[in-house]
Tab-separated table of C-alpha atoms in Angstrom:
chain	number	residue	atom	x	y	z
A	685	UNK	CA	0.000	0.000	0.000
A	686	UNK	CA	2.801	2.551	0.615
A	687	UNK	CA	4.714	1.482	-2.457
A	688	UNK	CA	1.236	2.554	-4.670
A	689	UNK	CA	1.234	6.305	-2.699
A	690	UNK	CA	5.080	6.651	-3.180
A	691	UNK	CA	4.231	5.332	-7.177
A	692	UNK	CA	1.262	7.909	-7.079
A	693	UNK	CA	2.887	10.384	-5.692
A	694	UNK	CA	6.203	10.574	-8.002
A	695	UNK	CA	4.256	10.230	-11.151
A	696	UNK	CA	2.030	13.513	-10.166
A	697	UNK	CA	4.862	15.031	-9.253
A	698	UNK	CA	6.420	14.260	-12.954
A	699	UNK	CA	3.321	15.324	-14.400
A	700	UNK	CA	3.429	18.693	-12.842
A	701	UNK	CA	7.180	19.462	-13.909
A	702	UNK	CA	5.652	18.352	-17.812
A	703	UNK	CA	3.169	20.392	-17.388
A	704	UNK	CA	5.118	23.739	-16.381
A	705	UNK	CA	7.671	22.628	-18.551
A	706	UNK	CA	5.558	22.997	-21.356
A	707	UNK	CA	3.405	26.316	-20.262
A	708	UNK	CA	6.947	27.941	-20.211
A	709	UNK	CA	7.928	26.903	-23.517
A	710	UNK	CA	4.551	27.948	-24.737
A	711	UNK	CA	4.905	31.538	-22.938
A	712	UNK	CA	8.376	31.519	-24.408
A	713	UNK	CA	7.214	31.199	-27.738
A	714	UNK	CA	4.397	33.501	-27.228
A	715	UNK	CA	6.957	35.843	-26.224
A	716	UNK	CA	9.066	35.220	-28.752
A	717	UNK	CA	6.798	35.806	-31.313
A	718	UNK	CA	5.609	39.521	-30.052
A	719	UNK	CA	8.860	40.576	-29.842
A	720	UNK	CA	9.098	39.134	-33.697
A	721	UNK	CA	6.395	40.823	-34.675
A	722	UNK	CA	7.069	43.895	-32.474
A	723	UNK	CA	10.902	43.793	-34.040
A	724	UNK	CA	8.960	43.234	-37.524
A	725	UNK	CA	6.421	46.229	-37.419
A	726	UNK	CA	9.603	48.809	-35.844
A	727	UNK	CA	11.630	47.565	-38.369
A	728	UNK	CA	8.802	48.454	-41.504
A	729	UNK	CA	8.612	52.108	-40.329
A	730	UNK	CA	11.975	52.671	-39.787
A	731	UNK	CA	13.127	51.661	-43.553
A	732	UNK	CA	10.525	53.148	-45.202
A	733	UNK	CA	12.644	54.724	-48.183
A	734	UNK	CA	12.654	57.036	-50.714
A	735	UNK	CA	15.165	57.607	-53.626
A	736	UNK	CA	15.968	61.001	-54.632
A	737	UNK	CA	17.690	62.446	-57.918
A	738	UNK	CA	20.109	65.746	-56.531
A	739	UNK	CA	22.729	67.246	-57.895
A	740	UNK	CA	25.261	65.160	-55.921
A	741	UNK	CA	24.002	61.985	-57.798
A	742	UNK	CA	20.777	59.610	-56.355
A	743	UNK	CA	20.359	58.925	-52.615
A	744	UNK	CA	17.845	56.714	-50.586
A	745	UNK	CA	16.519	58.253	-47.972
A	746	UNK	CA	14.053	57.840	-44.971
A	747	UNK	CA	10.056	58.559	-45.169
A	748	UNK	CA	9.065	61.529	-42.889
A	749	UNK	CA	12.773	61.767	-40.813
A	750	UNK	CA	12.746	63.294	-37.348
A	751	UNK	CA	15.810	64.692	-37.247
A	752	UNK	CA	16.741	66.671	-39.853
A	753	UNK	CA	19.639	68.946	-40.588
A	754	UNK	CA	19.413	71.746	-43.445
A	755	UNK	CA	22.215	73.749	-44.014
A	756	UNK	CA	20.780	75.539	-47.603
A	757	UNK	CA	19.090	78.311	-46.878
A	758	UNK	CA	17.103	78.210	-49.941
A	759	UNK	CA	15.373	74.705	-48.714
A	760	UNK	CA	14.852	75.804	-45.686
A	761	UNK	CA	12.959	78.273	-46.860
A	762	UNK	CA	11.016	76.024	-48.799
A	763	UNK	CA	10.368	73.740	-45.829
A	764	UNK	CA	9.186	76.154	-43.719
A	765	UNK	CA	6.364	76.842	-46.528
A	766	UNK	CA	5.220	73.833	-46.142
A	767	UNK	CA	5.778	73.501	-42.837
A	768	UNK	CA	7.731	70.978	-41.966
A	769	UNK	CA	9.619	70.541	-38.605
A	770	UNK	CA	13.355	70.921	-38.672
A	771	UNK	CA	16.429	70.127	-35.795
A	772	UNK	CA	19.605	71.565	-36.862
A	773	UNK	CA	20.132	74.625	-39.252
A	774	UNK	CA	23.244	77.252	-39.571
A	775	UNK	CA	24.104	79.935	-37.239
A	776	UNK	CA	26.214	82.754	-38.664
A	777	UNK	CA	26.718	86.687	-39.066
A	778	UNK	CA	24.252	87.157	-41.801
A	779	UNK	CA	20.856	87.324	-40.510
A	780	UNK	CA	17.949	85.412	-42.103
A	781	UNK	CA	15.042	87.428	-43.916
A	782	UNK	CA	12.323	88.316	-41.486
A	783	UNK	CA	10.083	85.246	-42.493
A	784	UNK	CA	13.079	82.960	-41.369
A	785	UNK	CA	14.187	84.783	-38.178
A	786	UNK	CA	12.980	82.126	-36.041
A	787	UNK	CA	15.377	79.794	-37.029
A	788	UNK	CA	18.324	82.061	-35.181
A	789	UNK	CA	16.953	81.045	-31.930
A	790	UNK	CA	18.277	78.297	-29.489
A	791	UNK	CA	15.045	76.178	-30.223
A	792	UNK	CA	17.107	74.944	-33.052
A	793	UNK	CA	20.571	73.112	-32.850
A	794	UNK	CA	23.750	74.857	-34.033
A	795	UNK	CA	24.827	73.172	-37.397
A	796	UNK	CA	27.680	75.385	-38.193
A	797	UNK	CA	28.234	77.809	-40.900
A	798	UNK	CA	27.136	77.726	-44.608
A	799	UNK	CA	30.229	77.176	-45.807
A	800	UNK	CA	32.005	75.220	-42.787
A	801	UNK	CA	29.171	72.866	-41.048
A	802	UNK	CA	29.966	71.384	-37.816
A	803	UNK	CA	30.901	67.861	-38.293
A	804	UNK	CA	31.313	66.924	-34.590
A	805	UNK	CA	27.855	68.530	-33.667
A	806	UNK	CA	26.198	66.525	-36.390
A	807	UNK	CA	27.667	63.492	-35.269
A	808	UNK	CA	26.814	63.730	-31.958
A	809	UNK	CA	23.000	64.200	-33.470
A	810	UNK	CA	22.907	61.239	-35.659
A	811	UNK	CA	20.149	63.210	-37.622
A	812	UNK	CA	18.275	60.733	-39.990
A	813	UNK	CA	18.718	63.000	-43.051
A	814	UNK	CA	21.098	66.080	-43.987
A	815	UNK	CA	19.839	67.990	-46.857
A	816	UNK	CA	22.659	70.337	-48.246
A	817	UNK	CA	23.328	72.840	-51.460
A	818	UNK	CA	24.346	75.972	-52.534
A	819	UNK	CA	27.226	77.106	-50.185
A	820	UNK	CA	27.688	73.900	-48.505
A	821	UNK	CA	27.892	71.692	-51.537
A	822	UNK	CA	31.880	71.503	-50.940
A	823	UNK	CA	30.723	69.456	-47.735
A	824	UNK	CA	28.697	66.806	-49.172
A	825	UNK	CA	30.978	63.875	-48.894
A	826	UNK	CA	31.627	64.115	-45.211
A	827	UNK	CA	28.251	64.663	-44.696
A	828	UNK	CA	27.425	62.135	-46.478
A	829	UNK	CA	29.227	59.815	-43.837
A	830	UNK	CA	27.216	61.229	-41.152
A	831	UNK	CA	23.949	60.513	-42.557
A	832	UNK	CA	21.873	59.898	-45.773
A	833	UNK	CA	22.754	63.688	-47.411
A	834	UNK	CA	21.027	65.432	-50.576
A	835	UNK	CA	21.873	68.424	-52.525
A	836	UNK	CA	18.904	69.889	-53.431
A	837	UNK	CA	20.128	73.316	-55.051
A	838	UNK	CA	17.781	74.879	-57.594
A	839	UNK	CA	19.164	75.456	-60.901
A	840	UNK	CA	19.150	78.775	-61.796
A	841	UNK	CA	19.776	77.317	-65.352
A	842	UNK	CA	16.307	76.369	-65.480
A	843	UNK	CA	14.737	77.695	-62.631
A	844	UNK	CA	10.917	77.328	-62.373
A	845	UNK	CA	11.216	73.161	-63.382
A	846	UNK	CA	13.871	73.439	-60.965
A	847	UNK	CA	12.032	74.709	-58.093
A	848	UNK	CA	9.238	72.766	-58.795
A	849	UNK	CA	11.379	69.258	-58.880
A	850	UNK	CA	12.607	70.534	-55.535
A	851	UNK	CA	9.366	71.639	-54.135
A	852	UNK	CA	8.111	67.924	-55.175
A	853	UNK	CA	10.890	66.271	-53.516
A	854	UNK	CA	10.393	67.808	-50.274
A	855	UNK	CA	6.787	67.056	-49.834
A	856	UNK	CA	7.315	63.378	-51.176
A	857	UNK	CA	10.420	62.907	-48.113
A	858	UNK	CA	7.595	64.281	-45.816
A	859	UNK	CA	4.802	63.130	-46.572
A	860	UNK	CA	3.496	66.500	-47.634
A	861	UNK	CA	2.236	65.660	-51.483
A	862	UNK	CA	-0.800	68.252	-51.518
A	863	UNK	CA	0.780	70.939	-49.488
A	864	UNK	CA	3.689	71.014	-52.323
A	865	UNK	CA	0.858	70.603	-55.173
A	866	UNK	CA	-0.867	73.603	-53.674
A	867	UNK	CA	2.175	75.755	-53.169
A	868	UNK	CA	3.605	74.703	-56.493
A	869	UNK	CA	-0.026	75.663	-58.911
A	870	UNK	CA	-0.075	79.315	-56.636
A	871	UNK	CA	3.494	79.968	-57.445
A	872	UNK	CA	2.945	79.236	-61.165
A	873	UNK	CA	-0.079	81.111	-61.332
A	874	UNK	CA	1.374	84.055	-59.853
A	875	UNK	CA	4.267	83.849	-62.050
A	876	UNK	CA	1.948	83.887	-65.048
A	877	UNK	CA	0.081	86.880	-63.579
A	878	UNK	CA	3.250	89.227	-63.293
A	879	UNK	CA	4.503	87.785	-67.010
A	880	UNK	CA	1.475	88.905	-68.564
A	881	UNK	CA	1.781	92.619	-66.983
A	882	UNK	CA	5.626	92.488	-67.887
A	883	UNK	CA	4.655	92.485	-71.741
A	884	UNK	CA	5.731	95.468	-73.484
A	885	UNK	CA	7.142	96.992	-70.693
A	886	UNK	CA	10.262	97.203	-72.244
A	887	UNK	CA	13.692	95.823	-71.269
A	888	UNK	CA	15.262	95.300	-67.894
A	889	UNK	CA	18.465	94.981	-65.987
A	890	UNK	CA	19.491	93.236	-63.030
A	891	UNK	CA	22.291	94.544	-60.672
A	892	UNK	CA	23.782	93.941	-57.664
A	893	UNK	CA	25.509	96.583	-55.442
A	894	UNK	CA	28.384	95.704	-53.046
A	895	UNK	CA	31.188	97.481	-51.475
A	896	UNK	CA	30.851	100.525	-53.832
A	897	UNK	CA	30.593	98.036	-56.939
A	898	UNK	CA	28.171	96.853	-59.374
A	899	UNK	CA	27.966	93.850	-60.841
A	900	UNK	CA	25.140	93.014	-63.782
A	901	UNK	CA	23.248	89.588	-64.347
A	902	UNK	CA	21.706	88.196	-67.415
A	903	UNK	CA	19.327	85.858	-68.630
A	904	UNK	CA	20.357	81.905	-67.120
A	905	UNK	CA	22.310	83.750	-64.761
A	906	UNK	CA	21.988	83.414	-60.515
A	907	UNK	CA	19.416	85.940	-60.895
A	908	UNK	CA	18.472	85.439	-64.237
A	909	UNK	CA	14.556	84.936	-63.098
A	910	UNK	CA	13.268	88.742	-64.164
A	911	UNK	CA	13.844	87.786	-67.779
A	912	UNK	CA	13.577	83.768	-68.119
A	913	UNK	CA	10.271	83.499	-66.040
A	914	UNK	CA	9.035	87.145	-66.103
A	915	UNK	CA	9.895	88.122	-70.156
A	916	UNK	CA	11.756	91.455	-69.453
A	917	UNK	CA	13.630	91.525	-72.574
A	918	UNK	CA	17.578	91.879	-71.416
A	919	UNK	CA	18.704	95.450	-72.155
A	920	UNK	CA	22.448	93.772	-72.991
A	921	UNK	CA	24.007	90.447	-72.784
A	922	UNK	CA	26.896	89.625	-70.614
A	923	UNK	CA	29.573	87.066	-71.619
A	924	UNK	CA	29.136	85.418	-68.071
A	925	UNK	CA	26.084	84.049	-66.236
A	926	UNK	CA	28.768	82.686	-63.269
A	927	UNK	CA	27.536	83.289	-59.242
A	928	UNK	CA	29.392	86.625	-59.443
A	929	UNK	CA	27.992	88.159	-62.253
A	930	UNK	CA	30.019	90.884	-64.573
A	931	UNK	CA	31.573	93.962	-63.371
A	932	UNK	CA	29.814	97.398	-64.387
A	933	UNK	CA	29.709	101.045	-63.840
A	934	UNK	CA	27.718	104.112	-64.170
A	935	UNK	CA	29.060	105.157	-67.660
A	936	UNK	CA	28.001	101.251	-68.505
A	937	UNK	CA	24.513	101.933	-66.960
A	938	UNK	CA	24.102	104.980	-69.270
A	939	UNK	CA	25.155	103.324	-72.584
A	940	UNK	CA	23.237	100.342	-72.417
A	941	UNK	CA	20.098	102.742	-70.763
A	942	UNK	CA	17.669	99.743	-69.313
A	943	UNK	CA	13.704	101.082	-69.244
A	944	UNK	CA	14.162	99.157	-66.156
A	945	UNK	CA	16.479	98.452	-63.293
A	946	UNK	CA	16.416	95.407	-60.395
A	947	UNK	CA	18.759	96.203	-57.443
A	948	UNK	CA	19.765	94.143	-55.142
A	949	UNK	CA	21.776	95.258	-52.092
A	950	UNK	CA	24.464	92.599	-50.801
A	951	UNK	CA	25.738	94.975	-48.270
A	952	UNK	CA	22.050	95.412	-46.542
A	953	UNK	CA	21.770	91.539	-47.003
A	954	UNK	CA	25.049	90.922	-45.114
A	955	UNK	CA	24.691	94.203	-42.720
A	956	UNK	CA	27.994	95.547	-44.069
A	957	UNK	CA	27.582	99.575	-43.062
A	958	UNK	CA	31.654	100.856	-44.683
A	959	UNK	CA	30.391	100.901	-48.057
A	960	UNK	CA	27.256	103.380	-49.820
A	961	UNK	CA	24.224	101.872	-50.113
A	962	UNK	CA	23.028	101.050	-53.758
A	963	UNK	CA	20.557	103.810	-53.208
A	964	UNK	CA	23.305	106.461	-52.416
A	965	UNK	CA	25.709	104.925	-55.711
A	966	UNK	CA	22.893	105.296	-57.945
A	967	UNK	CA	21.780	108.373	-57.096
A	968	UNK	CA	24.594	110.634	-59.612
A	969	UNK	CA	23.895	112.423	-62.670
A	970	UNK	CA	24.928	109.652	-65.040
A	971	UNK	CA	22.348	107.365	-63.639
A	972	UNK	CA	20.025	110.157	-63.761
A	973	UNK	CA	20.149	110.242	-67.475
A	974	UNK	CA	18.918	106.806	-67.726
A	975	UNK	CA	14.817	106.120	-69.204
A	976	UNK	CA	14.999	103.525	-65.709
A	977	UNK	CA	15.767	107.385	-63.340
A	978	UNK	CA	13.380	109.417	-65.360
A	979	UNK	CA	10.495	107.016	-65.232
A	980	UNK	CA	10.946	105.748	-61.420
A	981	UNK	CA	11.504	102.408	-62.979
A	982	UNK	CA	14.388	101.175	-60.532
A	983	UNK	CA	13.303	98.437	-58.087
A	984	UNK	CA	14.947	97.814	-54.735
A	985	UNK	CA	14.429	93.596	-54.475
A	986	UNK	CA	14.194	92.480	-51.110
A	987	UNK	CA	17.652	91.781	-50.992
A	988	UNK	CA	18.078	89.933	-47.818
A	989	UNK	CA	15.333	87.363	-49.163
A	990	UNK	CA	16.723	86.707	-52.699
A	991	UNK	CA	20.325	86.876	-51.763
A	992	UNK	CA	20.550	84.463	-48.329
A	993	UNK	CA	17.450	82.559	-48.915
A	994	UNK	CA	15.918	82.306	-52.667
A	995	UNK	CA	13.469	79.346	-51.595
A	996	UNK	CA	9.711	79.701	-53.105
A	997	UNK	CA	8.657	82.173	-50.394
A	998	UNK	CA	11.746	84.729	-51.297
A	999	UNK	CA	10.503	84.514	-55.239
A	1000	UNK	CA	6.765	85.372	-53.675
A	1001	UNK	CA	8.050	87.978	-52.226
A	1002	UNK	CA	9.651	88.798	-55.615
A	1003	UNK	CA	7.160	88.604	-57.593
A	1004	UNK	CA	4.818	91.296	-55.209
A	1005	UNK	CA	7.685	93.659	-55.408
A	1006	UNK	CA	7.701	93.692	-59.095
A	1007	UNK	CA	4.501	93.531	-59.517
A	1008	UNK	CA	3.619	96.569	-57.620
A	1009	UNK	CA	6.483	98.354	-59.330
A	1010	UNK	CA	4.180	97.363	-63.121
A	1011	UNK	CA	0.994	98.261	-61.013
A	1012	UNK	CA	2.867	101.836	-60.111
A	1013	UNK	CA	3.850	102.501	-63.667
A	1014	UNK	CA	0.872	101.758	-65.309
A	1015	UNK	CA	-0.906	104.038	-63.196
A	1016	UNK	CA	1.433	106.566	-63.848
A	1017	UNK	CA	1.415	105.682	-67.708
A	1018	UNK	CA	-2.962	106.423	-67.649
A	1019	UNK	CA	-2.155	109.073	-65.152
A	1020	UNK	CA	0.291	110.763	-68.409
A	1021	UNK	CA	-1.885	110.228	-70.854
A	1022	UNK	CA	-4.672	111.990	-68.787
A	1023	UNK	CA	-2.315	114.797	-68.762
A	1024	UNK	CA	-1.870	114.258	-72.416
A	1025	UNK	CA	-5.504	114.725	-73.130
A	1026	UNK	CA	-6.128	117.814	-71.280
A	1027	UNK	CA	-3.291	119.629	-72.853
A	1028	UNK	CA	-4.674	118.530	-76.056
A	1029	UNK	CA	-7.960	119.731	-75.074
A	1030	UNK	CA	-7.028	123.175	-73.782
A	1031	UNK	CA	-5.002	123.853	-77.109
A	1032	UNK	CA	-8.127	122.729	-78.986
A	1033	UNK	CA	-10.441	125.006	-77.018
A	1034	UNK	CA	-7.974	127.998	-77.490
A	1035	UNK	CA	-7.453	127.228	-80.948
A	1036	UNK	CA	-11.067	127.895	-81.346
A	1037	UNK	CA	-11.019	131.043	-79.718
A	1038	UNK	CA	-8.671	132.015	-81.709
A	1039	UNK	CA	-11.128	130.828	-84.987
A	1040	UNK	CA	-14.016	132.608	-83.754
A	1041	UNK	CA	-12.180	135.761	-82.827
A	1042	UNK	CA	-10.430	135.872	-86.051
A	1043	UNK	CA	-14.258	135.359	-87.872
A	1044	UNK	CA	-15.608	138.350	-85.832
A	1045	UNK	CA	-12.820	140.827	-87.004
A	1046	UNK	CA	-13.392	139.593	-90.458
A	1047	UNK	CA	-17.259	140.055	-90.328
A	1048	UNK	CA	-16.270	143.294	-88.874
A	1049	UNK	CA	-14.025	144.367	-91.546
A	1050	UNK	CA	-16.903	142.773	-94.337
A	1051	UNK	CA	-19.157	145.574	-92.641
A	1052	UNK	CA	-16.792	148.358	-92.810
């Protein structure tokens, strides 16, 4: 009888090790597979890719990034349009335009300068994507090690297809296809609006002022945009369209005599105070001879904007300024030819005066 308990008693024992043997294993398992899955699922967001053409060569890149560095001012200016969060930018000497100024506060990291990022800073972020141009291009490589980097400069070659490519790109990373649609199709309408008032304005220059020197751009040039997108007819050519432009002068300025002149001020840009202002260097009396002096014609861009930044807000910005300076002239043109008409209309009134005085005395002299 004692021998059948013991028996009894060591097989239910057994049985109970088996049995938690095998919940383990099955809670194990269970385990194992949620963390699978969980691993799985983490995994599928995390390389959700995107390949983008730049003008460094094709790069994959990550869906929607957190962390993201931008060290072209021009993008960044872009991105803020369409509103999309940003980490890291430059911090230098030359301010941002107004629209941008919150970017020189401490809510945003320190990426360096435009032309020197800070390699050990961007490290230490491990940002998920670095998106470069313009005066950081030189960088790209070592950048490039960081983290997945693209140069997304806009071609100044070809500008609007350009922007738009670029404006594309950006909402595609982000996940931001309609905002970019939108911003694109208000941009190109705009442009069209300010085209059509351009016609038959006549022709146009483009300058920019700096330490007591002018420099003139042409069509395909860095600021090529008032005659490729806009129609002003050039008033010369230049042999260069390079980032610097051609030298010119006042005695150049009256020779060539543009109906129309687009100034941009590098030293305002910059806040550089040892040099004139482009107002003060144009304002002489060989300037003053020009059709663009005599007819108020000379445009002050928003210099700041188009020379730091030049993203799709700057060229909105543009685009208002010159289109209030064709809004100003026109009225100015109806305004003359008002003048023009009541001149012609006094003259015509004397003029018959003059007829019916000149039939009296004859009427008179019939008589006598």
């Amino acid at each position: 009888m004692l021998v059948r308990q013991q028996l009894v008693k060591t097989i239910s024992i057994a049985f109970s090790l088996m049995l938690a043997v095998t919940m383990t294993g099955c809670d194990n398992k269970n385990s194992s597979s949620e963390t699978s899955q969980t691993s799985d699922n983490t995994a599928s967001v995390t390389t959700k890719t995107i390949t983008i053409e730049h003008e460094q060569g094709t790069t994959s890149v990550p869906v929607n990034p957190k962390k993201v560095v931008v060290l072209n001012p021009a993008t960044l200016d872009t991105m803020d349009a369409l509103g999309i969060n940003i980490t890291a930018v430059p911090q230098t000497d030359a301010s941002l335009p107004p629209f941008l100024s919150k970017y020189e506060s401490s809510d945003y990291q320190n990426a360096g300068s435009l032309f020197e990022p800070n390699y050990e800073a961007l490290s230490n972020l491990q940002p998920d994507l670095i998106i470069a141009g313009g005066r950081a291009n030189d960088a790209y490589q070592k950048l490039n090690e960081i983290a997945p980097t693209v140069s997304l400069t806009i071609d100044s070659h070809n500008f609007l297809p350009s922007l738009t490519q670029r404006v594309e790109q950006l909402g595609q990373i982000f996940e931001k296809q309609q905002a970019a649609e939108e911003l694109i199709n208000q941009f190109k309408q705009k442009v069209a609006t300010v085209k059509e008032k351009a016609t038959n304005q006549g022709n146009a220059m483009v300058i920019l002022v700096t330490g007591g020197k002018m420099s003139g751009y042409g069509p395909g040039s860095r600021f090529g945009f008032i005659y490729d997108e806009l129609g002003f007819a050039p008033a010369t050519t230049f042999a260069s369209t390079g980032l610097h432009g051609n030298v010119i002068n006042a005695e150049f300025l009256l020779t060539v005599n543009p109906d129309w002149l687009f100034v941009i001020d590098r030293d305002n840009a910059i806040g550089r105070t040892d040099s004139p202002s482009a107002k003060q260097l144009l304002d002489n009396a060989l300037i003053h001879k020009t059709n663009a002096w005599k007819y108020n014609h000379i445009v002050y861009l928003d210099s700041a904007s188009i020379y730091i930044a030049g993203g799709i807000q700057t060229y909105n910005i543009l685009l208002d300024q010159v289109s209030d300076a064709l809004d100003q002239a026109s009225t100015q043109s109806d305004e003359d030819v008002e003048d023009e008409s009541d001149d012609m209309d006094e003259n015509v009134i004397y003029d018959e005066e003059q007829d019916t005085t000149q039939a009296d005395e004859i009427t008179i002299a019939g008589q006598e």
